[in-house]
């Protein structure tokens, strides 16, 4: 990931109070952060099918981890982590910095930044 992106994400003191219009002029750093998701998100993203709900957690996890978008499963939180590309961007972010799964995006993305490391604030960075 670009070092300035990483530094900006990691330093919560640099985050801005979120306002909807900010996104229009932002580099979109929220799509460069690790995203944790649940089984319901996997189904909405079509990584798993509805029938997986009838399977054991072990089988759900095994099948989810076969998908290239899924990096890992964390047993203590019962959440999966989306894979980030080498530049730090989310697996689902395209070259134009648009979410290819926007209509089916995970809850974490829908709730950002109301829920997150600094609720109500985000890692806004003005586009070059
Ligand atoms: S970091 Fe903040 S301003 Fe930038 S796209 Fe994400 S929510 Fe919008
Ligand atoms: S799923 Fe979409 S909105 Fe969520 S981090 Fe990835 S690209 Fe961004």
XYZ file of N, CA, C and O and ligand atoms in Angstrom:
528
model
N 0.841 -1.201 0.000
C 0.000 0.000 0.000
C 0.877 1.252 0.000
O 1.973 1.236 0.547
N 0.382 2.311 -0.639
C 1.137 3.567 -0.589
C 1.359 3.932 0.870
O 0.430 3.880 1.675
N 2.593 4.332 1.172
C 2.925 4.584 2.578
C 2.040 5.694 3.165
O 1.591 5.620 4.295
N 1.774 6.736 2.368
C 0.972 7.824 2.933
C -0.464 7.370 3.222
O -1.092 7.843 4.165
N -0.978 6.413 2.436
C -2.312 5.862 2.716
C -2.274 5.124 4.056
O -3.121 5.321 4.917
N -1.244 4.250 4.191
C -1.136 3.436 5.398
C -0.984 4.317 6.639
O -1.651 4.115 7.647
N -0.094 5.316 6.540
C 0.132 6.199 7.685
C -1.157 6.921 8.065
O -1.479 7.085 9.240
N -1.895 7.356 7.052
C -3.127 8.116 7.300
C -4.194 7.233 7.968
O -4.881 7.663 8.879
N -4.274 5.997 7.494
C -5.253 5.064 8.077
C -4.890 4.751 9.523
O -5.763 4.696 10.401
N -3.603 4.561 9.770
C -3.172 4.142 11.108
C -3.235 5.246 12.149
O -3.328 4.963 13.337
N -3.168 6.516 11.724
C -3.144 7.624 12.691
C -4.551 8.216 12.831
O -4.966 9.071 12.040
N -5.264 7.756 13.832
C -6.660 8.199 13.992
C -6.753 9.705 14.232
O -7.795 10.308 13.995
N -5.656 10.299 14.666
C -5.642 11.751 14.885
C -5.774 12.517 13.566
O -6.144 13.689 13.562
N -5.475 11.866 12.453
C -5.574 12.522 11.136
C -6.964 12.344 10.514
O -7.249 12.910 9.463
N -7.807 11.551 11.132
C -9.126 11.288 10.548
C -10.024 12.530 10.656
O -9.838 13.364 11.539
N -11.007 12.618 9.752
C -11.897 13.777 9.692
C -13.292 13.402 10.149
O -13.718 12.252 9.980
N -14.011 14.406 10.678
C -15.416 14.168 11.026
C -16.147 13.903 9.717
O -16.031 14.660 8.765
N -16.859 12.802 9.680
C -17.484 12.369 8.425
C -18.693 13.220 8.045
O -19.545 13.510 8.867
N -18.720 13.620 6.787
C -19.918 14.231 6.178
C -20.062 13.589 4.808
O -19.041 13.321 4.147
N -21.293 13.331 4.395
C -21.522 12.567 3.175
C -20.756 13.119 1.971
O -20.167 12.373 1.199
N -20.747 14.435 1.809
C -20.127 15.033 0.627
C -18.623 14.808 0.549
O -18.029 14.965 -0.516
N -18.009 14.459 1.682
C -16.555 14.257 1.690
C -16.132 13.192 0.684
O -15.078 13.290 0.059
N -16.958 12.161 0.520
C -16.585 11.024 -0.333
C -16.309 11.446 -1.771
O -15.505 10.826 -2.455
N -16.976 12.534 -2.213
C -16.820 12.963 -3.613
C -15.386 13.383 -3.941
O -14.959 13.292 -5.084
N -14.654 13.866 -2.947
C -13.307 14.384 -3.230
C -12.220 13.539 -2.556
O -11.079 13.957 -2.452
N -12.575 12.345 -2.126
C -11.663 11.524 -1.308
C -10.969 10.437 -2.124
O -11.509 9.943 -3.114
N -9.792 10.080 -1.697
C -9.045 8.959 -2.305
C -9.714 7.613 -2.012
O -9.337 6.597 -2.570
N -10.667 7.612 -1.085
C -11.401 6.370 -0.781
C -10.618 5.416 0.103
O -10.618 4.196 -0.118
N -9.997 5.965 1.121
C -9.137 5.132 1.966
C -9.897 4.062 2.755
O -9.301 3.085 3.202
N -11.199 4.236 2.916
C -11.949 3.212 3.660
C -11.959 1.881 2.903
O -12.195 0.831 3.498
N -11.673 1.911 1.600
C -11.589 0.660 0.826
C -10.151 0.133 0.787
O -9.834 -0.761 0.002
N -9.300 0.707 1.640
C -7.911 0.235 1.783
C -7.682 -0.302 3.197
O -6.554 -0.471 3.617
N -8.767 -0.499 3.913
C -8.665 -1.004 5.280
C -9.150 -2.452 5.333
O -9.973 -2.857 4.521
N -8.652 -3.249 6.286
C -9.152 -4.624 6.393
C -10.653 -4.619 6.686
O -11.123 -3.799 7.481
N -11.388 -5.484 6.014
C -12.844 -5.558 6.211
C -13.212 -6.942 6.752
O -12.876 -7.959 6.141
N -13.882 -6.937 7.903
C -14.332 -8.204 8.492
C -15.802 -8.403 8.170
O -16.605 -7.465 8.268
N -16.132 -9.621 7.779
C -17.502 -9.886 7.352
C -18.035 -11.188 7.963
O -17.257 -12.023 8.419
N -19.367 -11.295 7.956
C -20.032 -12.463 8.544
C -20.638 -13.344 7.448
O -20.679 -12.952 6.278
N -21.172 -14.463 7.890
C -21.791 -15.414 6.953
C -22.874 -14.730 6.099
O -22.947 -14.946 4.894
N -23.703 -13.883 6.712
C -24.774 -13.231 5.925
C -24.200 -12.385 4.794
O -24.782 -12.296 3.716
N -23.037 -11.777 5.063
C -22.389 -10.991 4.008
C -21.912 -11.899 2.884
O -22.008 -11.549 1.704
N -21.369 -13.067 3.282
C -20.864 -14.012 2.269
C -21.986 -14.464 1.347
O -21.782 -14.642 0.140
N -23.161 -14.621 1.905
C -24.297 -15.048 1.078
C -24.740 -13.898 0.169
O -24.964 -14.086 -1.027
N -24.812 -12.693 0.718
C -25.209 -11.544 -0.111
C -24.189 -11.306 -1.228
O -24.546 -10.930 -2.342
N -22.914 -11.563 -0.936
C -21.855 -11.394 -1.950
C -21.799 -12.565 -2.933
O -21.002 -12.566 -3.867
N -22.636 -13.582 -2.662
C -22.688 -14.802 -3.493
C -21.387 -15.602 -3.435
O -21.049 -16.328 -4.370
N -20.668 -15.441 -2.328
C -19.486 -16.284 -2.095
C -19.968 -17.634 -1.552
O -19.405 -18.676 -1.862
N -21.008 -17.593 -0.742
C -21.713 -18.809 -0.313
C -23.142 -18.734 -0.819
O -23.640 -17.655 -1.140
N -23.808 -19.898 -0.857
C -25.210 -19.958 -1.273
C -26.103 -20.087 -0.041
O -25.635 -20.426 1.045
N -27.388 -19.827 -0.255
C -28.366 -19.944 0.842
C -28.261 -21.309 1.529
O -28.407 -21.420 2.737
N -28.026 -22.360 0.730
C -28.025 -23.707 1.313
C -26.916 -23.882 2.340
O -26.989 -24.769 3.206
N -25.910 -23.034 2.288
C -24.831 -23.147 3.280
C -25.347 -22.919 4.704
O -24.752 -23.396 5.668
N -26.459 -22.177 4.824
C -27.006 -21.923 6.169
C -27.438 -23.219 6.841
O -27.546 -23.287 8.066
N -27.706 -24.231 6.029
C -28.120 -25.515 6.607
C -26.929 -26.416 6.914
O -27.099 -27.485 7.503
N -25.741 -25.993 6.526
C -24.541 -26.799 6.775
C -23.885 -26.404 8.103
O -24.226 -25.378 8.699
N -22.939 -27.213 8.533
C -22.231 -26.906 9.777
C -21.314 -25.700 9.559
O -20.929 -25.384 8.422
N -20.956 -25.061 10.672
C -20.042 -23.919 10.592
C -18.736 -24.339 9.930
O -18.162 -23.598 9.129
N -18.301 -25.538 10.241
C -17.046 -26.030 9.669
C -17.111 -26.090 8.139
O -16.165 -25.687 7.449
N -18.232 -26.560 7.630
C -18.381 -26.635 6.171
C -18.520 -25.245 5.544
O -17.993 -24.980 4.462
N -19.225 -24.363 6.245
C -19.356 -22.986 5.742
C -17.976 -22.344 5.621
O -17.641 -21.723 4.611
N -17.173 -22.529 6.675
C -15.839 -21.917 6.707
C -14.962 -22.516 5.600
O -14.285 -21.793 4.860
N -15.024 -23.821 5.481
C -14.193 -24.499 4.482
C -14.516 -23.985 3.067
O -13.612 -23.647 2.299
N -15.786 -23.868 2.754
C -16.172 -23.414 1.416
C -15.849 -21.932 1.213
O -15.412 -21.523 0.126
N -16.059 -21.135 2.254
C -15.779 -19.701 2.120
C -14.300 -19.470 1.823
O -13.942 -18.630 0.988
N -13.437 -20.235 2.491
C -11.992 -20.041 2.325
C -11.487 -20.468 0.944
O -10.367 -20.139 0.568
N -12.334 -21.163 0.191
C -11.948 -21.526 -1.183
C -12.026 -20.324 -2.122
O -11.471 -20.334 -3.211
N -12.780 -19.310 -1.708
C -12.978 -18.158 -2.596
C -11.786 -17.208 -2.481
O -11.341 -16.898 -1.372
N -11.278 -16.732 -3.632
C -10.086 -15.869 -3.575
C -10.278 -14.551 -2.822
O -9.296 -13.929 -2.405
N -11.519 -14.131 -2.641
C -11.743 -12.863 -1.926
C -11.586 -13.005 -0.417
O -11.496 -11.997 0.291
N -11.555 -14.234 0.059
C -11.508 -14.444 1.510
C -10.094 -14.787 1.956
O -9.517 -15.784 1.533
N -9.558 -13.945 2.817
C -8.176 -14.137 3.288
C -8.108 -15.141 4.431
O -7.279 -16.043 4.434
N -8.978 -14.961 5.437
C -8.912 -15.841 6.604
C -10.219 -15.810 7.381
O -11.068 -14.941 7.181
N -10.307 -16.779 8.290
C -11.418 -16.844 9.246
C -10.823 -16.729 10.644
O -9.805 -17.344 10.935
N -11.448 -15.921 11.492
C -10.962 -15.746 12.857
C -11.966 -16.378 13.830
O -13.065 -15.830 14.026
N -11.612 -17.519 14.428
C -12.584 -18.216 15.293
C -13.070 -17.378 16.480
O -14.239 -17.452 16.844
N -12.195 -16.560 17.063
C -12.602 -15.821 18.273
C -13.708 -14.811 17.977
O -14.532 -14.504 18.846
N -13.743 -14.264 16.757
C -14.788 -13.278 16.420
C -15.858 -13.892 15.503
O -16.866 -13.254 15.232
N -15.556 -15.103 15.009
C -16.438 -15.771 14.042
C -16.641 -14.915 12.797
O -17.731 -14.855 12.231
N -15.582 -14.210 12.392
C -15.664 -13.364 11.197
C -14.581 -13.749 10.195
O -13.532 -14.274 10.563
N -14.872 -13.411 8.934
C -13.924 -13.617 7.843
C -13.316 -12.250 7.503
O -13.955 -11.218 7.722
N -12.120 -12.285 6.935
C -11.484 -11.037 6.504
C -11.345 -11.056 4.987
O -10.887 -12.052 4.409
N -11.766 -9.957 4.366
C -11.615 -9.851 2.904
C -10.151 -9.667 2.542
O -9.403 -8.983 3.246
N -9.746 -10.252 1.438
C -8.369 -10.114 0.956
C -8.145 -8.695 0.421
O -9.043 -8.100 -0.177
N -6.940 -8.195 0.676
C -6.541 -6.911 0.091
C -5.512 -7.180 -1.010
O -4.689 -8.094 -0.890
N -5.570 -6.387 -2.067
C -4.592 -6.530 -3.156
C -3.239 -5.973 -2.689
O -3.166 -5.317 -1.648
N -2.181 -6.230 -3.467
C -0.859 -5.768 -3.021
C -0.797 -4.267 -2.719
O -0.020 -3.838 -1.868
N -1.621 -3.467 -3.379
C -1.590 -2.022 -3.090
C -2.454 -1.663 -1.881
O -2.619 -0.486 -1.555
N -3.006 -2.669 -1.220
C -3.811 -2.435 -0.011
C -5.294 -2.298 -0.275
O -6.105 -2.272 0.651
N -5.667 -2.193 -1.546
C -7.097 -2.001 -1.842
C -7.866 -3.313 -1.676
O -7.313 -4.404 -1.839
N -9.139 -3.170 -1.394
C -10.019 -4.321 -1.218
C -10.074 -5.173 -2.499
O -10.026 -4.638 -3.621
N -10.214 -6.437 -2.325
C -10.343 -7.377 -3.451
C -11.416 -6.908 -4.441
O -11.297 -7.130 -5.640
N -12.468 -6.264 -3.933
C -13.596 -5.891 -4.790
C -13.516 -4.468 -5.360
O -14.441 -4.022 -6.031
N -12.426 -3.766 -5.082
C -12.296 -2.412 -5.629
C -11.703 -2.489 -7.032
O -10.685 -3.153 -7.244
N -12.350 -1.811 -7.994
C -11.817 -1.909 -9.361
C -10.798 -0.802 -9.641
O -10.498 0.020 -8.774
N -10.298 -0.788 -10.888
C -9.224 0.159 -11.227
C -9.672 1.605 -11.174
O -8.864 2.510 -11.073
N -10.986 1.810 -11.271
C -11.517 3.175 -11.175
C -11.907 3.529 -9.751
O -12.613 4.502 -9.512
N -11.466 2.683 -8.818
C -11.751 2.879 -7.393
C -13.254 2.831 -7.103
O -13.778 3.613 -6.303
N -13.943 1.953 -7.801
C -15.366 1.740 -7.530
C -15.538 0.334 -6.982
O -14.830 -0.601 -7.390
N -16.488 0.171 -6.079
C -16.768 -1.140 -5.502
C -17.574 -1.956 -6.512
O -18.662 -1.551 -6.917
N -17.028 -3.109 -6.882
C -17.719 -3.949 -7.860
C -18.885 -4.706 -7.231
O -19.622 -5.395 -7.928
N -19.019 -4.593 -5.917
C -20.108 -5.289 -5.213
C -20.977 -4.288 -4.454
O -21.587 -4.651 -3.445
N -21.003 -3.051 -4.920
C -21.608 -1.987 -4.116
C -23.010 -2.339 -3.585
O -23.297 -2.158 -2.414
N -23.861 -2.871 -4.451
C -25.233 -3.172 -4.010
C -25.295 -4.322 -3.019
O -26.272 -4.455 -2.283
N -24.273 -5.149 -3.028
C -24.230 -6.308 -2.124
C -23.090 -6.204 -1.117
O -22.691 -7.202 -0.530
N -22.584 -5.002 -0.916
C -21.404 -4.844 -0.056
C -21.700 -5.258 1.391
O -22.857 -5.213 1.830
N -20.639 -5.626 2.104
C -20.831 -6.106 3.482
C -21.382 -5.032 4.429
O -21.244 -3.833 4.177
N -21.942 -5.492 5.539
C -22.477 -4.588 6.552
C -21.414 -3.608 7.040
O -21.696 -2.436 7.276
N -20.198 -4.120 7.205
C -19.107 -3.265 7.698
C -18.967 -2.030 6.810
O -18.786 -0.919 7.302
N -19.051 -2.237 5.498
C -18.916 -1.119 4.560
C -20.147 -0.209 4.637
O -20.023 1.015 4.574
N -21.313 -0.812 4.786
C -22.543 -0.013 4.878
C -22.539 0.869 6.123
O -23.082 1.971 6.123
N -21.968 0.352 7.186
C -22.021 1.065 8.471
C -20.847 2.017 8.699
O -20.832 2.751 9.680
N -19.871 1.969 7.802
C -18.714 2.847 7.971
C -19.111 4.277 7.682
O -19.821 4.514 6.693
N -18.708 5.281 8.477
C -17.824 5.160 9.639
C -18.567 5.233 10.971
O -17.939 5.517 11.991
N -19.890 4.977 10.941
C -20.615 5.017 12.219
C -20.082 3.944 13.157
O -20.048 4.105 14.372
N -19.703 2.789 12.548
C -19.069 1.726 13.310
C -17.646 1.612 12.777
O -17.445 1.598 11.570
N -16.701 1.586 13.651
C -15.313 1.493 13.191
C -14.377 1.942 14.289
O -14.800 2.153 15.421
N -13.105 2.091 13.947
C -12.121 2.420 14.982
C -12.371 3.772 15.650
O -11.998 3.966 16.795
N -13.018 4.713 14.926
C -13.302 6.035 15.498
C -14.673 6.465 14.990
O -14.780 7.169 13.987
N -15.722 6.009 15.663
C -17.079 6.233 15.142
C -17.356 7.696 14.803
O -17.057 8.596 15.583
N -17.915 7.891 13.606
C -18.258 9.245 13.163
C -17.112 9.944 12.441
O -17.291 11.024 11.884
N -15.936 9.325 12.458
C -14.771 9.897 11.779
C -14.272 8.907 10.733
O -14.455 7.704 10.886
N -13.634 9.412 9.666
C -13.075 8.503 8.664
C -11.732 9.025 8.167
O -11.366 10.166 8.423
N -11.051 8.156 7.424
C -9.685 8.473 6.963
C -9.713 9.295 5.684
O -9.010 8.988 4.708
N -10.517 10.345 5.664
C -10.612 11.191 4.461
C -9.237 11.696 4.028
O -8.467 12.196 4.838
N -8.958 11.545 2.734
C -7.739 12.125 2.155
C -8.110 12.720 0.807
O -8.659 12.008 -0.052
N -7.824 13.998 0.626
C -8.219 14.670 -0.610
C -7.500 14.033 -1.805
O -6.310 13.761 -1.752
N -8.280 13.820 -2.891
C -7.710 13.277 -4.134
C -6.665 14.223 -4.684
O -6.831 15.436 -4.633
N -5.621 13.630 -5.296
C -4.601 14.474 -5.956
C -5.166 15.058 -7.236
O -5.923 14.434 -7.916
S -12.596 7.546 3.758
Fe -14.408 8.718 4.395
S -14.660 10.374 2.894
Fe -13.265 8.809 2.036
S -14.624 7.518 0.797
Fe -14.402 6.553 2.839
S -16.143 7.347 4.045
Fe -15.923 8.648 2.216
S -16.531 -4.422 -0.378
Fe -16.661 -2.611 -1.657
S -17.175 -0.928 -0.240
Fe -16.391 -2.660 0.986
S -14.187 -2.248 1.230
Fe -14.465 -3.608 -0.548
S -14.564 -2.209 -2.322
Fe -14.918 -0.993 -0.474
